[in-house]
Short mmCIF file of C-alpha atoms in Angstrom, two decimals:
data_model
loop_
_atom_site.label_atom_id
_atom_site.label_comp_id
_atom_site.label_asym_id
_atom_site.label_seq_id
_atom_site.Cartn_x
_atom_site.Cartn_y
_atom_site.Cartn_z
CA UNK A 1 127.55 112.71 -85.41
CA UNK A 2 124.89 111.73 -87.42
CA UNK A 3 127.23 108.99 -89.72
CA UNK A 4 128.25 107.56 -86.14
CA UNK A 5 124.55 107.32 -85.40
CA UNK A 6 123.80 105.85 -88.02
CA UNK A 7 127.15 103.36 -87.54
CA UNK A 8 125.48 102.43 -84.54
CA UNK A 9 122.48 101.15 -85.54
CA UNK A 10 123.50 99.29 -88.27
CA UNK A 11 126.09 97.68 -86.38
CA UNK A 12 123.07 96.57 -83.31
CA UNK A 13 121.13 95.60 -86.74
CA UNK A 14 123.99 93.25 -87.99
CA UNK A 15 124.25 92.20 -84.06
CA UNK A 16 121.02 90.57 -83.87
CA UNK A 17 120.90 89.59 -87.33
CA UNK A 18 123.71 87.54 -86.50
CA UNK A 19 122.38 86.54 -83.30
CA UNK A 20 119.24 85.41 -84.86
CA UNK A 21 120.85 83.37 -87.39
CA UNK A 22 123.35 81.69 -84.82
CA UNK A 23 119.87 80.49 -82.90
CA UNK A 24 118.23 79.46 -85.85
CA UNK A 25 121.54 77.07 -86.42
CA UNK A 26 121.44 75.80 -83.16
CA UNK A 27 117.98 74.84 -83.01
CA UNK A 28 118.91 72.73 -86.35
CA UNK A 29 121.33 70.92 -84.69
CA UNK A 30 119.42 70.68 -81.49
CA UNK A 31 117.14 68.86 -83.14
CA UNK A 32 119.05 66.96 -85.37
CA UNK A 33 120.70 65.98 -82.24
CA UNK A 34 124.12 66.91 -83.19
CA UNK A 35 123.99 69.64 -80.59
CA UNK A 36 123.31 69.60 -76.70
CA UNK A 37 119.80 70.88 -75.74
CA UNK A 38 119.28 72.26 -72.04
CA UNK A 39 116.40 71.01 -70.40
CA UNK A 40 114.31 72.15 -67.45
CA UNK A 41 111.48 69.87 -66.89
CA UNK A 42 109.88 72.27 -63.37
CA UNK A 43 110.37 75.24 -65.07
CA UNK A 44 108.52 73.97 -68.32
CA UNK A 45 105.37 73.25 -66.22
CA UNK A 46 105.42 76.55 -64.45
CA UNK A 47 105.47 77.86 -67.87
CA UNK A 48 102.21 75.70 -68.64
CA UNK A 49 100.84 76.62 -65.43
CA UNK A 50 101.55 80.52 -66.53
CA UNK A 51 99.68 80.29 -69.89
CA UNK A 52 96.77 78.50 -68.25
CA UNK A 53 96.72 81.12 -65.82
CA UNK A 54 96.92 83.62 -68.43
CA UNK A 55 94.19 81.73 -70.16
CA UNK A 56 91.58 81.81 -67.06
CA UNK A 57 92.25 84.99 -65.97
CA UNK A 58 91.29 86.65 -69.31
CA UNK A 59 88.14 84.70 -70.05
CA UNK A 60 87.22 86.08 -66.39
CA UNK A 61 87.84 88.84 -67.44
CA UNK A 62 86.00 88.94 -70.39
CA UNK A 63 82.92 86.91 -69.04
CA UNK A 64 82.51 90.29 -66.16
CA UNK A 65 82.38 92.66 -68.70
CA UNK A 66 79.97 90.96 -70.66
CA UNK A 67 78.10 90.91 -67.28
CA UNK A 68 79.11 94.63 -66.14
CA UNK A 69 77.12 95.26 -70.13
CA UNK A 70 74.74 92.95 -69.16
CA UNK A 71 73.79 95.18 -65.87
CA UNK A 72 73.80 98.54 -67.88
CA UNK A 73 71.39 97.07 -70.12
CA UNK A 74 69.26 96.06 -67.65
CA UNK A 75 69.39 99.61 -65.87
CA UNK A 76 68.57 101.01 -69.23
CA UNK A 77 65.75 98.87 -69.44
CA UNK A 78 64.43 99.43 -66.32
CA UNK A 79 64.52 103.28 -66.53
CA UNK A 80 63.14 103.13 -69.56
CA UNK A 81 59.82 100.99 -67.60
CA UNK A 82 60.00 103.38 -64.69
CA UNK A 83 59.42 106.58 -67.04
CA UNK A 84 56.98 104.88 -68.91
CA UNK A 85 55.12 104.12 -65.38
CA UNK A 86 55.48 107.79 -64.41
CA UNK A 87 54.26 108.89 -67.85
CA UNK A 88 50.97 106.95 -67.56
CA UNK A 89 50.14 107.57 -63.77
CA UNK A 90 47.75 109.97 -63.21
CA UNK A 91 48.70 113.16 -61.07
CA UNK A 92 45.34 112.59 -58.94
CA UNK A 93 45.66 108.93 -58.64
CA UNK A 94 47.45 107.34 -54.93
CA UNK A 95 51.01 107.51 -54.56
CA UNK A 96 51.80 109.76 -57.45
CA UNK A 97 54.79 111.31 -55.58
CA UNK A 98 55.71 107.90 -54.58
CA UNK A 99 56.29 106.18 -57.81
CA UNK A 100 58.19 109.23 -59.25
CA UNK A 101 60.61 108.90 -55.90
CA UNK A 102 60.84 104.88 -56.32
CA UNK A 103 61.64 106.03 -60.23
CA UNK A 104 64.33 107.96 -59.24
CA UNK A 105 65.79 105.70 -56.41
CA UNK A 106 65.66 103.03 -58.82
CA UNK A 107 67.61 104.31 -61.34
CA UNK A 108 69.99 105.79 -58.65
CA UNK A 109 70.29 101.92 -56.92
CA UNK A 110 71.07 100.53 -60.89
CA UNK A 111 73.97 103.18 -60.97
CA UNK A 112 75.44 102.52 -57.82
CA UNK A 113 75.41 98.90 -58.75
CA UNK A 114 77.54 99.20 -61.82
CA UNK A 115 79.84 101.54 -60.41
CA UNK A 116 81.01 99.59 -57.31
CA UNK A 117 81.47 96.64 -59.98
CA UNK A 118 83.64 98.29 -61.81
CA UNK A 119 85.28 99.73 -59.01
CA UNK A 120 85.43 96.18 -56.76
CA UNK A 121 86.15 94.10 -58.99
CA UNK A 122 87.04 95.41 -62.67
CA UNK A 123 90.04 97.56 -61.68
CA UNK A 124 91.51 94.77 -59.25
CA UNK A 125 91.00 92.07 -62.19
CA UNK A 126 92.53 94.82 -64.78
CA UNK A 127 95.32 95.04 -62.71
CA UNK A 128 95.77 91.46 -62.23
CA UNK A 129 95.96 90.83 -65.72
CA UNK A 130 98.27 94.07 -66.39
CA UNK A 131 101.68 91.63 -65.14
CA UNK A 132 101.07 88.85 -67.63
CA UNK A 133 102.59 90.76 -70.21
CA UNK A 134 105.71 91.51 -68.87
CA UNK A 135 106.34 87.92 -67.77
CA UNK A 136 105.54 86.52 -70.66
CA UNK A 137 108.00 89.14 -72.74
CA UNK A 138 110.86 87.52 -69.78
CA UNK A 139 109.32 83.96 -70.53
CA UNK A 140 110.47 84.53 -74.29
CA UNK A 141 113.61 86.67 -73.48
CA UNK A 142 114.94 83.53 -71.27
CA UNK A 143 114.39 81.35 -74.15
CA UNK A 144 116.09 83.05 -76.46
CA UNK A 145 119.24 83.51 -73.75
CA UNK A 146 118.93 79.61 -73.16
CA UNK A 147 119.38 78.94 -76.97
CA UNK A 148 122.53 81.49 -77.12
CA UNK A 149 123.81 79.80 -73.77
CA UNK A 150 123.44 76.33 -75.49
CA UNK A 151 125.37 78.24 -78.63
CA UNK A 152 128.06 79.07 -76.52
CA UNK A 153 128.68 76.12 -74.79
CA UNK A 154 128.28 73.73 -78.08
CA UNK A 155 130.58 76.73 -79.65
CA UNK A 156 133.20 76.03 -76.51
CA UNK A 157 132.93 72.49 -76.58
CA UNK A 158 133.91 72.53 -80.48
CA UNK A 159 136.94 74.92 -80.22
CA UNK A 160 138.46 72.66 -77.32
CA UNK A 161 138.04 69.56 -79.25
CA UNK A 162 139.79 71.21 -82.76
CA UNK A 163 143.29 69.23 -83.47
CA UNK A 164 144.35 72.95 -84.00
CA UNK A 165 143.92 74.34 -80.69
CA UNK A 166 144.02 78.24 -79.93
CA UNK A 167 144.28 79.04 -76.84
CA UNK A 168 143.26 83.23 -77.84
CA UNK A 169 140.09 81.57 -79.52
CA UNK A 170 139.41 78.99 -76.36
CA UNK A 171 139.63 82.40 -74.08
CA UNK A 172 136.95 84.24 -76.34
CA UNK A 173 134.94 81.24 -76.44
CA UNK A 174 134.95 80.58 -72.74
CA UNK A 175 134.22 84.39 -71.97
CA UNK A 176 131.49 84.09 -74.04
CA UNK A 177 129.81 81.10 -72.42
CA UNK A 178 130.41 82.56 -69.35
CA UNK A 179 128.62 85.91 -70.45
CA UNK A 180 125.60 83.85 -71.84
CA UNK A 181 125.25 81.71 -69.27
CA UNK A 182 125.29 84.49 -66.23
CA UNK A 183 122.42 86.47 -68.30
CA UNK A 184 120.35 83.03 -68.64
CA UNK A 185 120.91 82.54 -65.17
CA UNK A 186 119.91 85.88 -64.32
CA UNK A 187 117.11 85.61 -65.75
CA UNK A 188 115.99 82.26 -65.14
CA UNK A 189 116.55 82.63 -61.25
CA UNK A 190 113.66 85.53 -61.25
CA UNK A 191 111.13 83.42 -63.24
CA UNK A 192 112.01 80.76 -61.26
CA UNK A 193 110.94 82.56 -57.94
CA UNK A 194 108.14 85.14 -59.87
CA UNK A 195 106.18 81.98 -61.68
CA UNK A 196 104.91 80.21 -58.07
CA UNK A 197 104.22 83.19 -56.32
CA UNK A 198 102.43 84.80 -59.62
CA UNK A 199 100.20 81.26 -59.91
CA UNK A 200 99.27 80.85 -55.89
CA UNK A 201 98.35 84.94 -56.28
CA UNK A 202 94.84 83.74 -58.57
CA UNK A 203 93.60 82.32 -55.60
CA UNK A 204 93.54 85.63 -54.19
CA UNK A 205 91.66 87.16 -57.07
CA UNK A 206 89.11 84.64 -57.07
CA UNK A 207 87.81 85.26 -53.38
CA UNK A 208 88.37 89.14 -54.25
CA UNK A 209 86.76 89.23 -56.94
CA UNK A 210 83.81 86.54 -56.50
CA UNK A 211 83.14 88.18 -52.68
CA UNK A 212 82.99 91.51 -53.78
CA UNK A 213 80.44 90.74 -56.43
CA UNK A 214 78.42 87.86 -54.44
CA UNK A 215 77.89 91.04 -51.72
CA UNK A 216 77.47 93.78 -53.85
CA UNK A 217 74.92 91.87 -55.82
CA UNK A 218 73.16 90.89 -52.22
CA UNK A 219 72.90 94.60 -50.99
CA UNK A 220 71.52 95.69 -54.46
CA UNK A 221 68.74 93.38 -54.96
CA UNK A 222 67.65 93.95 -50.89
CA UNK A 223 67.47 97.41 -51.88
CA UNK A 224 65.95 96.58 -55.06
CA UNK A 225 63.42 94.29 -53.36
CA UNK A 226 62.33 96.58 -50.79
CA UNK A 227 61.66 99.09 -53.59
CA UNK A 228 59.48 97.07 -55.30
CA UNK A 229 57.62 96.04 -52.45
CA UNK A 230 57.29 99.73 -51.78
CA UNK A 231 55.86 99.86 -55.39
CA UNK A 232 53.73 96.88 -55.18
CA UNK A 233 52.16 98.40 -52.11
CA UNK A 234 51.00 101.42 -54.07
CA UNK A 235 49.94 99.54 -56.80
CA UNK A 236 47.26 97.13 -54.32
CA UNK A 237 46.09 100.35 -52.47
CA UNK A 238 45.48 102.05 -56.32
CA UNK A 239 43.41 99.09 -57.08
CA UNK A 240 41.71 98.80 -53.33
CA UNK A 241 40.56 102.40 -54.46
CA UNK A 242 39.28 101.67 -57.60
CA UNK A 243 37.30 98.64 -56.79
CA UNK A 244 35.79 100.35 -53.95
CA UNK A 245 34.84 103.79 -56.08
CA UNK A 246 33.44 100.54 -58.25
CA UNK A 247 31.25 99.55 -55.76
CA UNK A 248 30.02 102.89 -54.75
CA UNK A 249 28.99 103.40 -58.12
CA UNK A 250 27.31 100.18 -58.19
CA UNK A 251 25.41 100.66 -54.81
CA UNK A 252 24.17 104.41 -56.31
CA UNK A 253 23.16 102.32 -59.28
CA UNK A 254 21.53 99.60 -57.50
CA UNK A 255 19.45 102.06 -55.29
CA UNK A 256 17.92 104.19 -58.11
CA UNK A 257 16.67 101.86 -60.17
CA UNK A 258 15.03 99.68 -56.93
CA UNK A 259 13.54 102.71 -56.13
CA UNK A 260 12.37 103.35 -59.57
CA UNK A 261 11.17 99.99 -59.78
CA UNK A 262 9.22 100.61 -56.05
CA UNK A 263 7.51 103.42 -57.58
CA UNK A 264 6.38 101.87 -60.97
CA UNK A 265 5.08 99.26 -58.62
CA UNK A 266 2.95 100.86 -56.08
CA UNK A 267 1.74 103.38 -59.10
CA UNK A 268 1.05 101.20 -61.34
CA UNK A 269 -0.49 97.89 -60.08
CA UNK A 270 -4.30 97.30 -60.23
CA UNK A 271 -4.19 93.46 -59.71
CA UNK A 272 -6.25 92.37 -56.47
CA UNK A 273 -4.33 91.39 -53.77
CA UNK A 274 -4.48 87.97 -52.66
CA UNK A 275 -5.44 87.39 -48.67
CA UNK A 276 -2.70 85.13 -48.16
CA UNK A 277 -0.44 88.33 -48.96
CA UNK A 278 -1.72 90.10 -45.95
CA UNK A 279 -0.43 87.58 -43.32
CA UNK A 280 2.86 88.76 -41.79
CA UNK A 281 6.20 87.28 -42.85
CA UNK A 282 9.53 88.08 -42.63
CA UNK A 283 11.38 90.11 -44.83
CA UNK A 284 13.13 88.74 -47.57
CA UNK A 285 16.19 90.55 -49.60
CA UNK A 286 15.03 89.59 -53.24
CA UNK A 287 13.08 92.86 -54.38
CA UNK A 288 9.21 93.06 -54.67
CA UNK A 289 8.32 91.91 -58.65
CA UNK A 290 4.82 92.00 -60.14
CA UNK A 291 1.91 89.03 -59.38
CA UNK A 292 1.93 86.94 -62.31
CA UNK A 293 -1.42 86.12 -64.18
CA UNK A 294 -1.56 82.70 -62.36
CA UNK A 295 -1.74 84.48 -58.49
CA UNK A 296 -4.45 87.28 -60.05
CA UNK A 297 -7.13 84.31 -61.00
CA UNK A 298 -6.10 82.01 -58.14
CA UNK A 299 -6.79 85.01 -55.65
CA UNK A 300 -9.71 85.58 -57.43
CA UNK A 301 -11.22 82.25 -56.98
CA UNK A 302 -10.44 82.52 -53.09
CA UNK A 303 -12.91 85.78 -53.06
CA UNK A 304 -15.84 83.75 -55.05
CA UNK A 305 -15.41 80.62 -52.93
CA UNK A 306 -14.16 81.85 -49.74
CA UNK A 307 -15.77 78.04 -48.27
CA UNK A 308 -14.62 75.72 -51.05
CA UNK A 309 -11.65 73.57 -50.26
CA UNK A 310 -9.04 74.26 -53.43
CA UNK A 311 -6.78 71.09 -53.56
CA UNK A 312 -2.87 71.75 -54.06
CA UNK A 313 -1.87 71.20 -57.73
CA UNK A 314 1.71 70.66 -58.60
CA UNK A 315 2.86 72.06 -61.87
CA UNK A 316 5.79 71.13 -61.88
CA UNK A 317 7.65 69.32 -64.55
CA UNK A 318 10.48 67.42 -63.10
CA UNK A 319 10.86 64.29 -62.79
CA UNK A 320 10.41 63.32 -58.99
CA UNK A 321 14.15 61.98 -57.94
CA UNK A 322 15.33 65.33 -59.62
CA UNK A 323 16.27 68.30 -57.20
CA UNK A 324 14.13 71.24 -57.98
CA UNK A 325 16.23 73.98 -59.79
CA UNK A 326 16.42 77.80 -58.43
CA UNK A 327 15.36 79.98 -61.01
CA UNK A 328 14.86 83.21 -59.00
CA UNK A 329 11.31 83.18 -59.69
CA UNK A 330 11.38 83.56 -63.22
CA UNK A 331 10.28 81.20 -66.16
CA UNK A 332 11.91 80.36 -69.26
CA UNK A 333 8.50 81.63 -70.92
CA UNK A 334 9.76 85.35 -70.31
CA UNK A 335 13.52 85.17 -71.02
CA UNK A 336 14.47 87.04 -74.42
CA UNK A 337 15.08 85.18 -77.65
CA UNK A 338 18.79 85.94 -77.35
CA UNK A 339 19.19 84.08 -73.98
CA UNK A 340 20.87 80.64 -74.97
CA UNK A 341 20.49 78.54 -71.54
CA UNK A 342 20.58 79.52 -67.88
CA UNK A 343 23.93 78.29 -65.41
CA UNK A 344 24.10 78.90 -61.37
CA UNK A 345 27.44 79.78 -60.14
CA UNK A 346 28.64 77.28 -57.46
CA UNK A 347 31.95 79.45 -56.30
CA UNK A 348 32.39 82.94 -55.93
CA UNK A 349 33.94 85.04 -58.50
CA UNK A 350 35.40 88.47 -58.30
CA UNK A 351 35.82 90.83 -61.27
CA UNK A 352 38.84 91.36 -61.95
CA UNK A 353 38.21 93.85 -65.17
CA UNK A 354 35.28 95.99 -66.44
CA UNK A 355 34.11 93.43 -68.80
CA UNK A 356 33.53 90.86 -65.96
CA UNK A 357 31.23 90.02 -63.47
CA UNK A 358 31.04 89.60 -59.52
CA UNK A 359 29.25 86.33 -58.96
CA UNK A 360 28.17 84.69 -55.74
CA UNK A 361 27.40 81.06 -54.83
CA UNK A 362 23.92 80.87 -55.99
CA UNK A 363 23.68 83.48 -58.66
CA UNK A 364 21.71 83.05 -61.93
CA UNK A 365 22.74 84.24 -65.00
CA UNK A 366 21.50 84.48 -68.57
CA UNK A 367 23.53 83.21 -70.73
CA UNK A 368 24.17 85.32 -74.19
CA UNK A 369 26.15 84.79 -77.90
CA UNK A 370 28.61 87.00 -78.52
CA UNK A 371 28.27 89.64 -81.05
CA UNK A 372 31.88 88.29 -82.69
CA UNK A 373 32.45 84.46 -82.17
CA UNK A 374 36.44 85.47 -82.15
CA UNK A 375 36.02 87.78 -79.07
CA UNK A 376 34.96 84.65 -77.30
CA UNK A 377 38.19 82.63 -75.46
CA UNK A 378 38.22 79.67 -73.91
CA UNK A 379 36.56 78.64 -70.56
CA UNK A 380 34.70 82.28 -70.65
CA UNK A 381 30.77 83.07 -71.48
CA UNK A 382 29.11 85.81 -72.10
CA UNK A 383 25.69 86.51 -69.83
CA UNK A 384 23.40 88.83 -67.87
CA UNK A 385 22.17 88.35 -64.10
CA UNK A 386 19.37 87.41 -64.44
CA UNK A 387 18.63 89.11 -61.00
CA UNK A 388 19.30 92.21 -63.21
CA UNK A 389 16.86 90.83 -66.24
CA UNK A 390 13.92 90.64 -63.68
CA UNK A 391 14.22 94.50 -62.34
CA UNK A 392 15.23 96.61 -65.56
CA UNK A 393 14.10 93.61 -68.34
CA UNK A 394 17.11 94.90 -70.39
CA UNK A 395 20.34 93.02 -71.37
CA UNK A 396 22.75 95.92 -71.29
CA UNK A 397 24.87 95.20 -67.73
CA UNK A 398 26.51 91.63 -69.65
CA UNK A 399 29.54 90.83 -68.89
CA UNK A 400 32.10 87.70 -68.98
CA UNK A 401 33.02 85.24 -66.43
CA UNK A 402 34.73 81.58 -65.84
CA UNK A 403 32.45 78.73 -66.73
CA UNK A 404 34.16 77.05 -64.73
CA UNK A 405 32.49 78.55 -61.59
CA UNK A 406 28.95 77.97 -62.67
CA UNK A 407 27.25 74.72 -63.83
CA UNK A 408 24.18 74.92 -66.37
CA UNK A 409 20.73 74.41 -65.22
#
């Protein structure tokens, strides 16, 4: 059994050898044109439509996984941010709970995202792409039949034209062509109907495929969007908190050292007070500061010469068509060494860091060099209110801001 075994496959060996060789020869001829070569101009172009198709449909294909790794990368990334969110947030800060729950959602929303790719669109294009192959194995297969059904008929042909005509070989030979050419037709009558139906069915696949991605992507970044409003909510109510614990801190501040200041003043001052300083007036919001030396003697010529007529002096410096400048009472005579110049803010400013300042329209600040040059960037100074300077006559509370909002005096 195992000799006729092996008698078989050598003789289906020697078959195609020879069947292989008898193709090769006819292809000479063919194209030495000794030899007739069948032609089928429509099915030739569904053949070029097939390969194109073939072509498209596996760059697609390749182009959506690059984007279904394109998608897990971003989910990776974004986990990665969310954890390192939930690692820095402080248990007692607002919306602790929250975050951890948009965390989680987030990461859930990224995995539902990939999967319905995959499962939408992926599988569908996977089996698309899974018929090419066997089409194009028939593609060849037909080929190969055509060649052997050209063979046949060139072998028929010759035989019927010999001067020495047998009619045994003539049989053989036409049984032959008639063998070859049912199995061509066979198989070129399936193509023929599978290729047109197989090239209108990418049409299909586009919408498929396109629509179920378009949508899924819509529904994911809706979710997506409403989470991060969700987490940009938190984030403005965590800041809301801090600026106003900020100001509280700023108000206790503010009040101690007035009321220091109140105290040092009423304990402290034995300058005689002047009589114009015991008419009513309204209240103003600046704090009380000290009389100067120049109020102490004027008040102190009033008491001598309560009858004498003192004429108005103006000390003033500037020129006469130039707009008096605010100082906030103080002189340039008692700023520190380190000040540099003096600007007024002409917008409002709000901190938006430690290291900054509020300002309002009309502010005065004391402007200060910083300690390193290279700390300094552009557009930003360095300075001290000099509301601040006049109460605690430190320059501790600096701070940065625009110089764009202020204009030098």
């Amino acid at each position: 059994m195992a000799e006729v075994g092996k008698g078989v496959n050598a003789g289906k060996l020697a078959s195609n050898v020879q069947k292989r060789i008898t193709r090769a020869q006819e292809k000479v001829l063919q194209k030495l044109g000794k030899a007739d070569e069948t032609k089928d101009t429509a099915f030739e172009e569904e053949v070029a439509k097939f390969n194109k198709q073939l072509a498209d449909g596996s760059k697609l294909q390749k182009d959506f996984k690059a984007y279904l790794a394109a998608v897990k990368t971003m989910h990776e990334c974004s986990k990665r941010l969310h954890d390192c969110l939930a690692e820095m947030y402080d248990p007692e800060w607002f919306g602790k709970e929250e975050v951890d729950s948009i965390a989680e959602d987030t990461d859930l929303l990224w995995q539902d995202f990939h999967q319905n790719l995959v499962d939408n669109a992926l599988i569908s294009m996977d089996t698309y792409l899974a018929q090419f192959p066997d089409i194009k194995a028939r593609i060849a297969k037909r080929e190969r039949k055509l060649v052997d059904f050209d063979s046949a008929r060139h072998h028929f042909t010759s035989i019927q034209k010999s001067k020495k005509k047998d009619e045994a070989k003539i049989a053989k030979a036409e049984e032959d062509l008639g063998r070859a050419q049912k199995v061509f037709e066979e198989i070129n009558y399936d193509l023929q109907e599978e290729l047109p139906t197989l090239w209108n069915s990418r049409v299909g696949l586009y919408v498929n495929t396109f629509q179920s991605v378009a949508g899924l992507e819509e529904k994911f970044h809706r979710d997506m969007g409403k989470l991060n409003l969700n987490l940009s909510d938190i984030m403005t109510k965590l800041d809301e908190q801090r600026l106003a614990k900020k100001g509280v801190m700023t108000a206790s501040t503010g009040k101690s050292e007035e009321a220091a200041n109140h105290n040092l003043s009423e304990s402290g001052s034995d300058a005689p007070k002047s009589p114009a300083k015991s008419r009513e007036r309204p209240p103003v919001s600046q704090p009380p500061r000290p009389a100067s030396s120049q109020e102490v003697k004027q008040d102190n010529i009033i008491d001598l010469f309560e009858d004498a007529v003192v004429p108005e002096i103006n000390i003033s410096t500037q020129p006469q068509n130039e707009a008096p400048t605010v100082t906030n009472g103080s002189s340039d005579a008692e700023l520190p060494p380190s000040v540099l110049y003096k600007v007024k803010a002409i917008h409002d400013y709000g901190a938006t860091d430690s290291d900054e300042l509020d300002l309002k329209a009309g502010d005065i600040v004391l402007v200060l060099a910083f300690a390193n040059p290279d700390e300094q960037d552009d557009g930003w100074l360095m300075g001290v209110k000099e509301s601040h300077w006049l109460q605690n006559k430190n320059l501790l509370a600096k701070g940065v801001f625009p110089e764009n909002f202020t204009q030098k005096l």
